[in-house]
Coordinates of N, CA, C and O in Angstrom, one line a residue:
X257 N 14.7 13.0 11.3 CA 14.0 11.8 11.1 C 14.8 10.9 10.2 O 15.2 11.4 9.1
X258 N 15.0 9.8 10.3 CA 15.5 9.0 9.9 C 14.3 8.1 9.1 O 13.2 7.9 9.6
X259 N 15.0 7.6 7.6 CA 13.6 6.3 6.7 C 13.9 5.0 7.6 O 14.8 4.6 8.3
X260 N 12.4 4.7 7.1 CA 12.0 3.5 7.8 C 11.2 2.9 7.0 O 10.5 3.6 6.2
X261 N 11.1 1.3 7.0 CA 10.1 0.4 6.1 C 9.0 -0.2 7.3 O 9.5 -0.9 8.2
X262 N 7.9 0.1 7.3 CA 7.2 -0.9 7.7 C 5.7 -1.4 7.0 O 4.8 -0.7 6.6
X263 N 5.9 -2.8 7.0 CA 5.1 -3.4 6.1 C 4.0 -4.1 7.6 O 4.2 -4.7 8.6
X264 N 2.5 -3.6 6.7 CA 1.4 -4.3 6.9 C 1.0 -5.6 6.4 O 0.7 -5.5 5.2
X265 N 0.8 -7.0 6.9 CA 0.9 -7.7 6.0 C -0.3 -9.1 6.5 O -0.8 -8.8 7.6
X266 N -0.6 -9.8 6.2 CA -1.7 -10.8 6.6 C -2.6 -11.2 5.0 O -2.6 -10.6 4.0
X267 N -3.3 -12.4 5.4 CA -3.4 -13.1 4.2 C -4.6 -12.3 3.8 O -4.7 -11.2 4.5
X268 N -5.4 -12.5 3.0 CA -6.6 -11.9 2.1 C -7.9 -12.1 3.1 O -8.2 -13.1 3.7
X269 N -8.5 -10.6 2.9 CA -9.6 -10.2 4.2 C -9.2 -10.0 5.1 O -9.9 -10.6 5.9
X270 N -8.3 -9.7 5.6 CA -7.3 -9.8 7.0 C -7.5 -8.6 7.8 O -7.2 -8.5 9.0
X271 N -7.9 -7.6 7.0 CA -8.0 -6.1 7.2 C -6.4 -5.4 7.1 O -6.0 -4.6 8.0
X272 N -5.8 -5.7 6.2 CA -4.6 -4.7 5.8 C -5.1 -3.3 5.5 O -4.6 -2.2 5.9
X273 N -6.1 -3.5 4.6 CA -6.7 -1.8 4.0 C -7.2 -1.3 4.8 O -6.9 -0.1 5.1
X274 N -8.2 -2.0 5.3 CA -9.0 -1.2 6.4 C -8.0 -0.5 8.0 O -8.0 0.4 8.8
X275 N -7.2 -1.7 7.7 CA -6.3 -1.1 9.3 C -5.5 0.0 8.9 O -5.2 0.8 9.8
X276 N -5.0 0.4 7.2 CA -4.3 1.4 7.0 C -4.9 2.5 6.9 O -4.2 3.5 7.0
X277 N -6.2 2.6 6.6 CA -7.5 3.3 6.3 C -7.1 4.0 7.9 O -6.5 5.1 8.0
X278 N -7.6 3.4 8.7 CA -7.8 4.1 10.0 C -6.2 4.2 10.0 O -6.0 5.4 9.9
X279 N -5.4 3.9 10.1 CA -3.9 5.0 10.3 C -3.8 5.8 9.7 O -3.3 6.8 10.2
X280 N -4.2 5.9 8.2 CA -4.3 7.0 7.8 C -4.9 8.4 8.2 O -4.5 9.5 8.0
X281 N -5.9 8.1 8.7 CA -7.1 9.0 9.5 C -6.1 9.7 10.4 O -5.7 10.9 10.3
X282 N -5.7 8.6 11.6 CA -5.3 9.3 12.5 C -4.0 10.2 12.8 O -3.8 11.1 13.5
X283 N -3.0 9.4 11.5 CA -2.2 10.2 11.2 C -2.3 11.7 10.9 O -1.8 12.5 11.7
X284 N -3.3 12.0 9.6 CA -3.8 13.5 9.4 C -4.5 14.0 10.1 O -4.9 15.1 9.7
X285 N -5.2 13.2 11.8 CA -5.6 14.1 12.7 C -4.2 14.7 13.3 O -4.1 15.8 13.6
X286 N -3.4 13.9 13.3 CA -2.1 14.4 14.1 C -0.7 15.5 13.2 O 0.3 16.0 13.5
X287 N -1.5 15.3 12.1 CA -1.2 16.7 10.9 C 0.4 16.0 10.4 O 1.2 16.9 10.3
X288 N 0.7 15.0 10.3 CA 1.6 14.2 9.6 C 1.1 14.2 7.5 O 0.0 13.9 7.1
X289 N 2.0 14.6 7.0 CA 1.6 14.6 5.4 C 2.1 13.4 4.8 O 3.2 12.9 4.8
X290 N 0.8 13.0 4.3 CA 1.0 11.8 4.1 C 0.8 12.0 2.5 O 0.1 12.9 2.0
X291 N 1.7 10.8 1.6 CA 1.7 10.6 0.7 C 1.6 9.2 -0.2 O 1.2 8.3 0.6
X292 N 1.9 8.6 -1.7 CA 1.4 7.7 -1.7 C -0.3 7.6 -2.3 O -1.0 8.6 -2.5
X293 N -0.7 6.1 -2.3 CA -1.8 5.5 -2.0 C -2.1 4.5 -1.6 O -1.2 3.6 -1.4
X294 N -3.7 4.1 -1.1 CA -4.3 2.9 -0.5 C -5.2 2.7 -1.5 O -5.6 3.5 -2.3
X295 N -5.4 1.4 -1.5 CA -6.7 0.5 -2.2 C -7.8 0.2 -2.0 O -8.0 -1.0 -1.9
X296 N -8.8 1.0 -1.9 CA -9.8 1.0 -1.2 C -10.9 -0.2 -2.3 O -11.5 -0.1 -3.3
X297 N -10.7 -1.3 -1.4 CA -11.9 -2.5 -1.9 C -12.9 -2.3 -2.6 O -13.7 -1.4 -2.1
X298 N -13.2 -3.0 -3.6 CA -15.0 -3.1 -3.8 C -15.7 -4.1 -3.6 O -15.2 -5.1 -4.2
X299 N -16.8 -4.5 -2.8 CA -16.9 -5.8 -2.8 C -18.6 -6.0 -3.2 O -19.4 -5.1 -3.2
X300 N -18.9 -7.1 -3.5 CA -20.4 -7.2 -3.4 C -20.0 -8.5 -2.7 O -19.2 -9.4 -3.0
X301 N -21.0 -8.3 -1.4 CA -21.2 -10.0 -0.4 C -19.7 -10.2 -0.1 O -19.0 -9.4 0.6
X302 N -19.4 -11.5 -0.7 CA -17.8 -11.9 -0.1 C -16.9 -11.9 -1.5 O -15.7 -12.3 -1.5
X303 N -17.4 -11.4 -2.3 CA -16.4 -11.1 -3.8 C -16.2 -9.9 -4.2 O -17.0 -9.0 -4.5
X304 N -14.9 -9.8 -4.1 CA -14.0 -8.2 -4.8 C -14.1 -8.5 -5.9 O -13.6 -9.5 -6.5
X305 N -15.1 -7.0 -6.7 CA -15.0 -7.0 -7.6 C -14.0 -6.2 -8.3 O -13.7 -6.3 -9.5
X306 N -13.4 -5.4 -7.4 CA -12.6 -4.1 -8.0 C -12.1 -3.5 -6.8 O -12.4 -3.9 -5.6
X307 N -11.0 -2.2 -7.3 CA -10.5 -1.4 -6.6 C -10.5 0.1 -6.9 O -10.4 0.4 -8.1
X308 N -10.5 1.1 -6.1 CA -10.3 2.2 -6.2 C -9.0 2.9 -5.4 O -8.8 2.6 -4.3
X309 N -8.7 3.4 -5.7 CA -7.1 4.3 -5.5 C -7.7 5.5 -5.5 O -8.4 6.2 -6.2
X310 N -7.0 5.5 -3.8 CA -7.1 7.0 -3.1 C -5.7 7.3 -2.8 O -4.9 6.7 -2.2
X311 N -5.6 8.9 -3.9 CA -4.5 9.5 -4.0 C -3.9 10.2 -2.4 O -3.9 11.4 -2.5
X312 N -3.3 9.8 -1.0 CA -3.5 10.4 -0.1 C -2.8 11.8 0.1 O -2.6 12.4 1.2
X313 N -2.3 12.1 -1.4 CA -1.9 13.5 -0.9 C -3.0 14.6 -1.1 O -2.8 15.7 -0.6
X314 N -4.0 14.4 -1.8 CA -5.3 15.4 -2.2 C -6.3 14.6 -2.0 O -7.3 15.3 -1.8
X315 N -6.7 13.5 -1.9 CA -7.9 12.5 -1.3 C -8.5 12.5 -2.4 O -9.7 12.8 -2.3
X316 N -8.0 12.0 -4.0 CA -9.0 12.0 -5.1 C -9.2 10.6 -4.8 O -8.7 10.1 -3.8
X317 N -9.8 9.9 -5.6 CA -10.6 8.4 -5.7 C -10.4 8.5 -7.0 O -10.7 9.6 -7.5
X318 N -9.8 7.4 -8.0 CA -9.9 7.0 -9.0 C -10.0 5.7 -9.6 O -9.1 5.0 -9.6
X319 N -10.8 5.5 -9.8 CA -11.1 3.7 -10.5 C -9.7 3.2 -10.3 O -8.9 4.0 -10.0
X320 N -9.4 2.0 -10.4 CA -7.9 1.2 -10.6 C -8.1 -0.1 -10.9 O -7.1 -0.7 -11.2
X321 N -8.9 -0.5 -11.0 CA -9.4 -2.2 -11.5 C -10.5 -3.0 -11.2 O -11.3 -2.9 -10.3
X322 N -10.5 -3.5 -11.9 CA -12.0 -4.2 -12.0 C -11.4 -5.7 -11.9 O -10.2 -5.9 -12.2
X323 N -12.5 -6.8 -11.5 CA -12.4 -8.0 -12.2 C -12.7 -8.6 -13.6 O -13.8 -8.6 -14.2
X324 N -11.6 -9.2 -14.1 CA -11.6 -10.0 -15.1 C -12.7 -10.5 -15.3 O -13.4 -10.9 -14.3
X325 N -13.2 -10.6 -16.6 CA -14.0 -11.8 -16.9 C -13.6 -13.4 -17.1 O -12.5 -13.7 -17.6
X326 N -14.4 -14.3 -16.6 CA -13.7 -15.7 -16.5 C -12.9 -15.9 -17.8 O -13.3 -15.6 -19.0
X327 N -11.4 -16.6 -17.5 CA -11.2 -17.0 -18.6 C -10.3 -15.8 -18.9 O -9.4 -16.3 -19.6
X328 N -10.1 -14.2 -18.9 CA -9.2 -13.6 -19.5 C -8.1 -13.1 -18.9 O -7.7 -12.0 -19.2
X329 N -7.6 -13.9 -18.2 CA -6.3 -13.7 -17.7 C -5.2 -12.9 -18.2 O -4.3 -13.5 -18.7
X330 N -5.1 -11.6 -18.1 CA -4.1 -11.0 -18.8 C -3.1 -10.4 -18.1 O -2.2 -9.7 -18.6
X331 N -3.4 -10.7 -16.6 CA -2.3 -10.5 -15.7 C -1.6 -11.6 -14.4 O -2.2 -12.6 -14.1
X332 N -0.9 -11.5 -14.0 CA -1.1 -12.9 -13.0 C -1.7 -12.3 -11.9 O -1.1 -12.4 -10.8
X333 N -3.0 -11.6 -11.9 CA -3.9 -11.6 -11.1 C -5.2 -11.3 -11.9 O -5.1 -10.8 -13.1
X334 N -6.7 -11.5 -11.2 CA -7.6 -11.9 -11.7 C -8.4 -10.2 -12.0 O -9.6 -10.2 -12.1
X335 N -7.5 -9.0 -12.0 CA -8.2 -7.9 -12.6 C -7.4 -7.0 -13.6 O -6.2 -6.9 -13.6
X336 N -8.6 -6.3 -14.7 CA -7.9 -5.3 -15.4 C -7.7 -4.6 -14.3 O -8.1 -4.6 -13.1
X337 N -6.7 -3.4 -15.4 CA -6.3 -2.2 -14.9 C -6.8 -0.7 -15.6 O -6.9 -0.6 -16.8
X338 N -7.0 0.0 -14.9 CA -7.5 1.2 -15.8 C -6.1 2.1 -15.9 O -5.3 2.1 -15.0
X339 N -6.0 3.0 -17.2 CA -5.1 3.6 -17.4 C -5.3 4.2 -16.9 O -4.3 4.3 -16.1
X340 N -6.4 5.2 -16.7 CA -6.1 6.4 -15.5 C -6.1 6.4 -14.3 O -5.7 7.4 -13.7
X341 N -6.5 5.1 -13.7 CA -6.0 4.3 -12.2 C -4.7 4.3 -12.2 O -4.1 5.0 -11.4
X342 N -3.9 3.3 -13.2 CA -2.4 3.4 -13.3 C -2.0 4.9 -13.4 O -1.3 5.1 -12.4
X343 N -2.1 6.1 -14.3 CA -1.5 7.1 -14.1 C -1.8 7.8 -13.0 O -1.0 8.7 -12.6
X344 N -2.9 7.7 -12.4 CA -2.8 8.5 -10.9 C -2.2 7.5 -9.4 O -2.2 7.9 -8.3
X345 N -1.9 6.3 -9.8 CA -0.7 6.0 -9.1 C 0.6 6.2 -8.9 O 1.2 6.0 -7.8
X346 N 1.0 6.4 -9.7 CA 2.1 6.7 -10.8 C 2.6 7.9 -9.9 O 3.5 7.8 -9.1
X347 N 1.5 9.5 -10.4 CA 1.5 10.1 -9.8 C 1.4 10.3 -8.1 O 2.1 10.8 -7.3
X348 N 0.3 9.7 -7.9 CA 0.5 9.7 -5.7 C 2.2 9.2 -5.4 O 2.9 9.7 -4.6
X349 N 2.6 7.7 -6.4 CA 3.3 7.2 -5.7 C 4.7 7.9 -6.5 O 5.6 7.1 -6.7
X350 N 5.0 9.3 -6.8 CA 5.8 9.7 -7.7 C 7.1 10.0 -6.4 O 6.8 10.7 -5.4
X351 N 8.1 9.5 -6.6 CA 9.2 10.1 -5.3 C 9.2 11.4 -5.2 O 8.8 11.8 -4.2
X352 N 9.5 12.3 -6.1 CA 9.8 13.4 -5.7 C 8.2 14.0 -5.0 O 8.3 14.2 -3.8
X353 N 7.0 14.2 -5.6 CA 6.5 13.8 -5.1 C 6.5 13.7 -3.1 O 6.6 14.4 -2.0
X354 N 6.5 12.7 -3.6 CA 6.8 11.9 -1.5 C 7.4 12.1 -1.0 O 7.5 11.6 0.1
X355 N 8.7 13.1 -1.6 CA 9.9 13.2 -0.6 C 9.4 14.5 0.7 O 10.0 14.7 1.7
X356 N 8.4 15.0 0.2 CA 7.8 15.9 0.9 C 7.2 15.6 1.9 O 6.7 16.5 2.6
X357 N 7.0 14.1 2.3 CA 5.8 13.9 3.0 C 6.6 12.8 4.4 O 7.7 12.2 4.4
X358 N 5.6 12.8 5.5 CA 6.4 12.0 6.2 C 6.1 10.6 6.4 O 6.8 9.8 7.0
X359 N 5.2 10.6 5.8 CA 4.6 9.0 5.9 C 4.5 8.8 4.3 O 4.1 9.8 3.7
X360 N 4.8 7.7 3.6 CA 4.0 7.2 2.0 C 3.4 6.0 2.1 O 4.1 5.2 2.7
X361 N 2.3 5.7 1.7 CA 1.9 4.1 1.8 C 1.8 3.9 0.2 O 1.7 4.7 -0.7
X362 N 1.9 2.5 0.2 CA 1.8 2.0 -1.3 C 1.3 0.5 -0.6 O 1.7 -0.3 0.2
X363 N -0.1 0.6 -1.5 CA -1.1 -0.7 -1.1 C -1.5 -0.9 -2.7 O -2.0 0.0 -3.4
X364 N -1.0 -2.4 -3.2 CA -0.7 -3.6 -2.0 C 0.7 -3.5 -3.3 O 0.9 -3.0 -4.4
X365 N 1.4 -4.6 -2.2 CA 2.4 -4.7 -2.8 C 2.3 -6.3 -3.2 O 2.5 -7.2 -2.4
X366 N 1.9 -6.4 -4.5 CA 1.3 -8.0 -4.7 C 2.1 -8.5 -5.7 O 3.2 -8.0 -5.8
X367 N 1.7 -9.7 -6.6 CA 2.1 -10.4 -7.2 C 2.7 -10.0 -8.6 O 3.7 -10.4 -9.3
X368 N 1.6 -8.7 -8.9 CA 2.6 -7.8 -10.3 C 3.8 -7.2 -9.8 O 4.8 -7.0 -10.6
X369 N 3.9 -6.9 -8.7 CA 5.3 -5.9 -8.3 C 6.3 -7.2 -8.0 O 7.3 -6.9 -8.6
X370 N 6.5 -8.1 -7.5 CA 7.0 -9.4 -7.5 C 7.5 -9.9 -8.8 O 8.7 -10.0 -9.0
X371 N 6.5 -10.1 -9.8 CA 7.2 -10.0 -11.1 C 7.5 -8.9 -12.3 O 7.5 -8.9 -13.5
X372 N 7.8 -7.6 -11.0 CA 8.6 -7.0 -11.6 C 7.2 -5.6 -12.8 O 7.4 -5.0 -13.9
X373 N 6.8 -5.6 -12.5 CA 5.3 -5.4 -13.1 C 4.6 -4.3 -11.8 O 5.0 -4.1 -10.7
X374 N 3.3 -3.7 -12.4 CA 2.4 -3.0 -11.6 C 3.4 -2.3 -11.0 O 4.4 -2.1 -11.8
X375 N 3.4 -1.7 -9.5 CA 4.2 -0.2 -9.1 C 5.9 -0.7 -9.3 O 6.8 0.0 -9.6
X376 N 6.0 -2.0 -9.1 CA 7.6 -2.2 -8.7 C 8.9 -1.3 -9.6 O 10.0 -1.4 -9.1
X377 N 8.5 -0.4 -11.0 CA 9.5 0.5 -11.2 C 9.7 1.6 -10.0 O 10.8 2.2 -9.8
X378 N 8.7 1.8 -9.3 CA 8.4 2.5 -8.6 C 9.0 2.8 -7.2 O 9.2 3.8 -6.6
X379 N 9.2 1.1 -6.9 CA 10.0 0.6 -5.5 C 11.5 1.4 -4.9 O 11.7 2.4 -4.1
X380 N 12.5 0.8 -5.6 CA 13.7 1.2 -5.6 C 13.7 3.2 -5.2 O 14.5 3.7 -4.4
X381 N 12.9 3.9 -5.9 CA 12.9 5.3 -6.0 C 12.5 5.7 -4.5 O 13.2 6.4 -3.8
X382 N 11.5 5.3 -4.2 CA 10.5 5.0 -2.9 C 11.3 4.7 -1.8 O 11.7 5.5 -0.9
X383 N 11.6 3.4 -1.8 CA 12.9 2.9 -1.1 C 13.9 3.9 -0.8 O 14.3 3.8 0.4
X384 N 14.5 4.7 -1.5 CA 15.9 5.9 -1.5 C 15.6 6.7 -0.7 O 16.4 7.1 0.1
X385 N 14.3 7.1 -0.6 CA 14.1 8.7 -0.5 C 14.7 8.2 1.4 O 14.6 7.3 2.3
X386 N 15.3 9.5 1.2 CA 15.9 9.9 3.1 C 14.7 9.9 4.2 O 14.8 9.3 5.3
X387 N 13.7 10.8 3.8 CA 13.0 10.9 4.7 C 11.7 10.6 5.2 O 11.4 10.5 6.4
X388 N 10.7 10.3 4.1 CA 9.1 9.9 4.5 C 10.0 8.2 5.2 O 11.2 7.8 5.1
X389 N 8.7 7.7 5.9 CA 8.5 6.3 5.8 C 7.6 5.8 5.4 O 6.5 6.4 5.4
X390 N 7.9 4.5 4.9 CA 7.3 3.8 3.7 C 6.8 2.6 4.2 O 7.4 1.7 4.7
X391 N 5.3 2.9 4.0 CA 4.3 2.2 4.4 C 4.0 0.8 3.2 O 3.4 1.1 2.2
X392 N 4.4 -0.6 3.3 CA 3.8 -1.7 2.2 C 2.9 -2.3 2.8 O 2.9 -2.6 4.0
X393 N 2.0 -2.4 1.7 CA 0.8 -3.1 2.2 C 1.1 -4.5 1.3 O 1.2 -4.5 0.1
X394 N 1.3 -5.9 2.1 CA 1.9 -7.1 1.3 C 1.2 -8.4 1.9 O 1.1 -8.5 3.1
X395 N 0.7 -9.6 1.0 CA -0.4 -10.2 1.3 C 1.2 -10.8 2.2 O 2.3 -10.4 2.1
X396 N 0.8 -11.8 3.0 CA 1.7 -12.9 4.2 C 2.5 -13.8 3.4 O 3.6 -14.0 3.9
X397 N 2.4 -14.4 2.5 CA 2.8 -15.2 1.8 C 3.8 -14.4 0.7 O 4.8 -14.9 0.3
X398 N 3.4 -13.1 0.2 CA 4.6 -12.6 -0.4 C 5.3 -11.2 0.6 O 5.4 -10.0 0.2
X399 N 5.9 -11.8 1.9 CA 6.6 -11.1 2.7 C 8.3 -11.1 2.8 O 9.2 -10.2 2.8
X400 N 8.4 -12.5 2.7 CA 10.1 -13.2 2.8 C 10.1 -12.5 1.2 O 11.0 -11.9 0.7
X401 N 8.9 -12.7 0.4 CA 10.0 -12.4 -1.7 C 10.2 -11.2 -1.2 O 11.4 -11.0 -0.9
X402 N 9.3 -10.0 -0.9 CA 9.6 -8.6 -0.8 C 10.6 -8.4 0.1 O 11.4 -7.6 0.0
X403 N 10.5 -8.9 0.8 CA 12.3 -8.5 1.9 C 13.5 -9.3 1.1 O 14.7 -9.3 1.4
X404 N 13.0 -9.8 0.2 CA 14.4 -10.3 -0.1 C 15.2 -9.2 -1.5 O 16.3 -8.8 -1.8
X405 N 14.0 -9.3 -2.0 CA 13.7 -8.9 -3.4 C 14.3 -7.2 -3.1 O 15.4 -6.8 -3.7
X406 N 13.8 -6.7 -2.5 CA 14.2 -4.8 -2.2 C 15.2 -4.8 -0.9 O 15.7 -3.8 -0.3
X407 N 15.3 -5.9 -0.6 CA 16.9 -5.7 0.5 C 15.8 -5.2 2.0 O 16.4 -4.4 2.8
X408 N 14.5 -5.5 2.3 CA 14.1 -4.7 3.1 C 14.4 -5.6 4.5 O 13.6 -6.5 4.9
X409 N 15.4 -5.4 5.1 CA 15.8 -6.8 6.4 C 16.0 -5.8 7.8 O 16.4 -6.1 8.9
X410 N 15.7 -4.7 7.5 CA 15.5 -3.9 8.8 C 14.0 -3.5 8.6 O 13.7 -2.4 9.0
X411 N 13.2 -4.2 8.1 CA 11.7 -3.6 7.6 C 10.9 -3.7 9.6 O 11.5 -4.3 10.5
X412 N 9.9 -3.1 9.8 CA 9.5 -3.7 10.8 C 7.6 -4.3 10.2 O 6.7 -3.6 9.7
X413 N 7.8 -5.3 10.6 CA 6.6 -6.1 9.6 C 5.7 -6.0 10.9 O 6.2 -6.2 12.0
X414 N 4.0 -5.8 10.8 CA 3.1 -5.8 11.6 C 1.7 -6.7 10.8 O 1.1 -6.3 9.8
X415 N 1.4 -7.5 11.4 CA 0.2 -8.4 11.0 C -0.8 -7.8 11.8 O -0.8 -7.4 13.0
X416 N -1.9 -8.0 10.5 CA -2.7 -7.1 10.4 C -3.9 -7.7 11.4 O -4.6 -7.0 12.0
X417 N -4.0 -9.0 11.5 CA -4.5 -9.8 13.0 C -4.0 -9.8 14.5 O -4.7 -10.3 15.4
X418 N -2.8 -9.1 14.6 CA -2.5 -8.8 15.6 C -3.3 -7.7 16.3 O -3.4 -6.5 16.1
X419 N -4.0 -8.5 17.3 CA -4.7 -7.4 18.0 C -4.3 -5.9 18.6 O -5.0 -5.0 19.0
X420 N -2.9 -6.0 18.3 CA -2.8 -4.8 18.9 C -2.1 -4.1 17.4 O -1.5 -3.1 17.6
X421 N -2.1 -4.5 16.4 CA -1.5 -4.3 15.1 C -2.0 -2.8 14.9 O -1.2 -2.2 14.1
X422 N -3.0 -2.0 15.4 CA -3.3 -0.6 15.2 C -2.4 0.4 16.2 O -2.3 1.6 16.1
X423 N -1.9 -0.3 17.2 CA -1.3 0.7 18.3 C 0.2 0.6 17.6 O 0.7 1.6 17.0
X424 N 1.0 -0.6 17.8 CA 2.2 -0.8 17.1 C 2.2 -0.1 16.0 O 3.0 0.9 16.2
X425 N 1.8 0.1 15.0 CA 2.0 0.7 13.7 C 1.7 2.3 14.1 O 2.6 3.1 13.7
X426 N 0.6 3.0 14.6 CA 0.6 4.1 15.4 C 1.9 4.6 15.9 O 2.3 5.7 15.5
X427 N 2.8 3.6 17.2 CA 3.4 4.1 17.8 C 4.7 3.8 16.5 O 5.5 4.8 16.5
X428 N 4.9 3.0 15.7 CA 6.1 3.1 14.5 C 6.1 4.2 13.6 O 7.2 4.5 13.0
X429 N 5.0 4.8 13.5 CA 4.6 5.5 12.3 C 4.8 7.0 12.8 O 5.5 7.9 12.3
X430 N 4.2 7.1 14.1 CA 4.2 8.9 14.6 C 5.7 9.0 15.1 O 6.2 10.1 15.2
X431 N 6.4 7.9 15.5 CA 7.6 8.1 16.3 C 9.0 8.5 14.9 O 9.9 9.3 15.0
X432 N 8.7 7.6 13.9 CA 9.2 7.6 12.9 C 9.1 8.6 12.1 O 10.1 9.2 11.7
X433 N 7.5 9.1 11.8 CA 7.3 10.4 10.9 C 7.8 11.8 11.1 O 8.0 12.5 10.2
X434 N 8.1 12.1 12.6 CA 8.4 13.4 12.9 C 9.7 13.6 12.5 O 10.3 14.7 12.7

């Protein structure tokens, strides 16, 4: 098996999470070890309040952020972070770690990793490894910085509105993973 980048990507509500959600599923019906994490939303009505981080090598759930209170901007995005959210990303998204596995996702790849912040020490390590492929979850608008930014110009990018965006990524991901 040869590494591979493919990025999930489409603007906010788009179903990036949820479309990786269900690849993830069907992946570990098909007994592919997957590694990494996803961001599993919180929302009340039409406002994210927070996120939770599912570790996908053991399926823990761990807090990862909340929203800001108005006015305390202490990141260039609008939520804290929990430390034990960040250290069990840390860990899911650890290389050695993932080198084990044939699929890694890392959701989302946003505006802290762009400046260099949130997982992006993380990238480059992820990026090396020979053999998993490496699943980004990346809003539409920061797709060109991250291909430019990590050299990813053979990535194969799938929008997450594309109706058939769950078969494509299936047929990239199982053909890729073995």
């Amino acid at each position: 098996m040869s590494r591979a980048v493919v990025i999930i990507t489409g603007p906010i509500m788009s179903g990036k999470s949820t479309l990786a959600a269900r690849v993830v599923d069907e992946l570990r019906r098909r007994g592919l070890a997957l590694g990494g994490m996803v961001a599993r939303s919180l929302w009340n009505g039409d406002d994210r309040y927070g996120f939770d981080m599912v570790d996908l090598a053991n399926g823990s759930v761990t807090p990862l952020a909340r929203k800001q209170p108005a006015g305390a901007a202490r990141y260039p995005v609008p939520f804290d972070f929990f430390e034990d959210g960040l250290l069990a990303g840390r860990l899911a998204l650890d290389p050695e770690r993932c080198a084990a596995c044939d699929v890694v996702f890392l959701d989302e790849v946003g505006k802290l990793e762009v400046a260099d912040q949130g997982w992006a020490p993380l990238m480059p390590p992820l990026l090396a490894l020979d053999r998993p492929v490496v699943v980004l979850i990346i809003r539409d608008f920061l797709v060109e910085t991250a291909l430019a930014k990590w050299s990813l110009h053979e990535a194969h990018v799938v929008n997450a509105s594309d109706e058939h965006a769950y078969e494509k990524l299936l047929n990239l991901l199982i053909l890729s993973g073995k």
